[in-house]
Amino acid sequence: MPFPGARSRSPRAVLLAAVLVTLLAGCSGGGGGGSSSPSPSPTPSAPAGGAARVTIDNFTFTPAALTVAPGTEVTVVNKDSVAHTLTAAKGKVFDTGTIGPGKTATFRAPGKAGAYPYICTIHPFMKGTLTVR
């Protein structure tokens, strides 16, 4: 029984609200800087000459910031139910191509030190940064 004065919502309105909440949650990759944000964790790094890994899950790159040595092999694992890419945002320095659900891809980190922002070209709101040191 609804509360007095409460309006019933159509199933379509409820579904639309659920989809919007899900999309907004996936876009909240941080960067807001508000006091309620958790303190940033250290930037994960791969050992010199070692391998590094980025996991895609729930439309998020984890870790979103990764530091590696020049030429490090980076493995990208897609745990989502849709395809993604991990592509350098500028200059096509690296690009995994399309990674299907449950699949993996690898690429070599650039040989030149610097910060390389990347995105998913299918879902451009997904962002991360590869730092080469």
CSV table of C-alpha atoms in Angstrom, one decimal:
chain,number,residue,atom,x,y,z
A,1,MET,CA,0.0,0.0,0.0
A,2,PRO,CA,1.5,3.4,-1.0
A,3,PHE,CA,2.0,6.2,1.5
A,4,PRO,CA,-0.7,8.7,1.6
A,5,GLY,CA,-0.1,11.3,-1.1
A,6,ALA,CA,2.5,9.2,-2.9
A,7,ARG,CA,2.3,8.9,-6.6
A,8,SER,CA,2.7,5.6,-8.4
A,9,ARG,CA,5.5,5.6,-11.0
A,10,SER,CA,5.2,3.8,-14.3
A,11,PRO,CA,7.6,0.9,-14.8
A,12,ARG,CA,9.2,2.9,-17.7
A,13,ALA,CA,10.0,5.8,-15.4
A,14,VAL,CA,11.5,3.5,-12.9
A,15,LEU,CA,13.6,1.8,-15.6
A,16,LEU,CA,14.8,5.2,-16.9
A,17,ALA,CA,15.8,6.3,-13.5
A,18,ALA,CA,17.7,3.1,-12.9
A,19,VAL,CA,19.6,3.4,-16.2
A,20,LEU,CA,20.5,7.1,-15.5
A,21,VAL,CA,21.8,6.2,-12.0
A,22,THR,CA,23.9,3.3,-13.5
A,23,LEU,CA,25.3,5.6,-16.2
A,24,LEU,CA,26.2,8.4,-13.8
A,25,ALA,CA,27.8,5.9,-11.4
A,26,GLY,CA,30.0,4.7,-14.3
A,27,CYS,CA,31.1,8.2,-15.1
A,28,SER,CA,32.1,9.1,-11.6
A,29,GLY,CA,35.8,8.2,-12.1
A,30,GLY,CA,36.9,10.8,-9.6
A,31,GLY,CA,38.6,14.1,-10.1
A,32,GLY,CA,35.9,16.1,-8.3
A,33,GLY,CA,38.2,17.0,-5.4
A,34,GLY,CA,35.4,17.4,-2.8
A,35,SER,CA,36.0,16.6,0.8
A,36,SER,CA,33.9,13.4,0.6
A,37,SER,CA,36.3,11.9,-1.9
A,38,PRO,CA,38.6,9.1,-0.7
A,39,SER,CA,42.3,10.0,-0.4
A,40,PRO,CA,44.1,9.0,-3.6
A,41,SER,CA,46.0,5.8,-3.5
A,42,PRO,CA,49.5,5.5,-4.8
A,43,THR,CA,49.9,5.1,-8.5
A,44,PRO,CA,50.4,1.5,-9.3
A,45,SER,CA,53.6,0.8,-11.2
A,46,ALA,CA,55.1,-2.2,-13.0
A,47,PRO,CA,58.7,-3.3,-12.3
A,48,ALA,CA,61.3,-2.3,-14.8
A,49,GLY,CA,61.2,-4.8,-17.6
A,50,GLY,CA,58.1,-6.4,-16.1
A,51,ALA,CA,54.6,-6.6,-17.2
A,52,ALA,CA,51.7,-4.4,-16.2
A,53,ARG,CA,47.9,-5.0,-16.2
A,54,VAL,CA,44.8,-2.8,-16.7
A,55,THR,CA,41.4,-4.3,-16.0
A,56,ILE,CA,38.2,-3.0,-17.6
A,57,ASP,CA,35.2,-3.6,-15.3
A,58,ASN,CA,31.9,-1.7,-15.0
A,59,PHE,CA,33.1,0.8,-17.7
A,60,THR,CA,36.1,1.7,-15.6
A,61,PHE,CA,39.9,1.3,-16.2
A,62,THR,CA,41.6,-0.1,-13.1
A,63,PRO,CA,44.0,1.2,-12.2
A,64,ALA,CA,43.1,4.5,-13.9
A,65,ALA,CA,46.7,5.7,-13.5
A,66,LEU,CA,49.6,3.3,-14.2
A,67,THR,CA,53.3,4.0,-14.2
A,68,VAL,CA,55.6,1.8,-16.2
A,69,ALA,CA,59.1,1.7,-17.6
A,70,PRO,CA,59.6,2.4,-21.3
A,71,GLY,CA,58.7,-0.5,-23.5
A,72,THR,CA,56.8,-2.4,-20.8
A,73,GLU,CA,54.2,-4.8,-22.1
A,74,VAL,CA,50.8,-3.8,-20.8
A,75,THR,CA,48.0,-6.4,-20.7
A,76,VAL,CA,44.4,-5.2,-20.8
A,77,VAL,CA,41.7,-7.5,-19.6
A,78,ASN,CA,38.0,-6.8,-20.4
A,79,LYS,CA,35.7,-8.1,-17.7
A,80,ASP,CA,32.7,-6.2,-19.0
A,81,SER,CA,29.9,-7.7,-21.1
A,82,VAL,CA,30.6,-5.3,-24.0
A,83,ALA,CA,33.6,-4.4,-26.1
A,84,HIS,CA,36.1,-1.7,-25.2
A,85,THR,CA,39.4,-0.3,-26.4
A,86,LEU,CA,42.4,1.2,-24.6
A,87,THR,CA,43.7,3.9,-27.0
A,88,ALA,CA,46.1,6.8,-26.5
A,89,ALA,CA,44.0,10.0,-26.6
A,90,LYS,CA,46.6,11.8,-28.8
A,91,GLY,CA,48.9,10.6,-31.5
A,92,LYS,CA,47.9,7.0,-31.8
A,93,VAL,CA,50.9,6.0,-29.7
A,94,PHE,CA,49.2,2.8,-28.6
A,95,ASP,CA,45.8,1.2,-29.3
A,96,THR,CA,44.6,-2.3,-28.3
A,97,GLY,CA,41.9,-2.3,-31.0
A,98,THR,CA,38.5,-3.7,-30.0
A,99,ILE,CA,38.7,-6.1,-27.0
A,100,GLY,CA,35.6,-8.3,-26.8
A,101,PRO,CA,33.9,-9.2,-23.6
A,102,GLY,CA,36.1,-11.6,-21.5
A,103,LYS,CA,39.1,-11.1,-23.8
A,104,THR,CA,42.5,-9.7,-23.4
A,105,ALA,CA,44.9,-7.6,-25.5
A,106,THR,CA,48.4,-6.3,-25.0
A,107,PHE,CA,50.5,-3.3,-26.2
A,108,ARG,CA,54.0,-1.9,-25.5
A,109,ALA,CA,54.3,1.3,-23.6
A,110,PRO,CA,56.0,4.1,-25.5
A,111,GLY,CA,59.8,4.3,-25.3
A,112,LYS,CA,59.7,8.0,-24.5
A,113,ALA,CA,59.0,9.2,-20.9
A,114,GLY,CA,55.9,11.2,-20.4
A,115,ALA,CA,52.2,11.0,-19.4
A,116,TYR,CA,49.9,9.5,-22.0
A,117,PRO,CA,46.2,10.0,-21.4
A,118,TYR,CA,44.0,7.2,-22.9
A,119,ILE,CA,40.3,6.5,-23.5
A,120,CYS,CA,38.0,3.8,-24.7
A,121,THR,CA,37.1,5.0,-28.3
A,122,ILE,CA,33.7,3.2,-28.0
A,123,HIS,CA,32.9,4.8,-24.6
A,124,PRO,CA,35.0,8.1,-24.5
A,125,PHE,CA,33.9,8.9,-21.0
A,126,MET,CA,36.2,6.1,-19.9
A,127,LYS,CA,39.6,7.7,-19.2
A,128,GLY,CA,43.0,6.8,-17.7
A,129,THR,CA,46.7,7.8,-17.9
A,130,LEU,CA,49.7,5.8,-18.6
A,131,THR,CA,52.9,7.4,-17.3
A,132,VAL,CA,56.2,6.2,-18.7
A,133,ARG,CA,59.3,6.8,-16.5
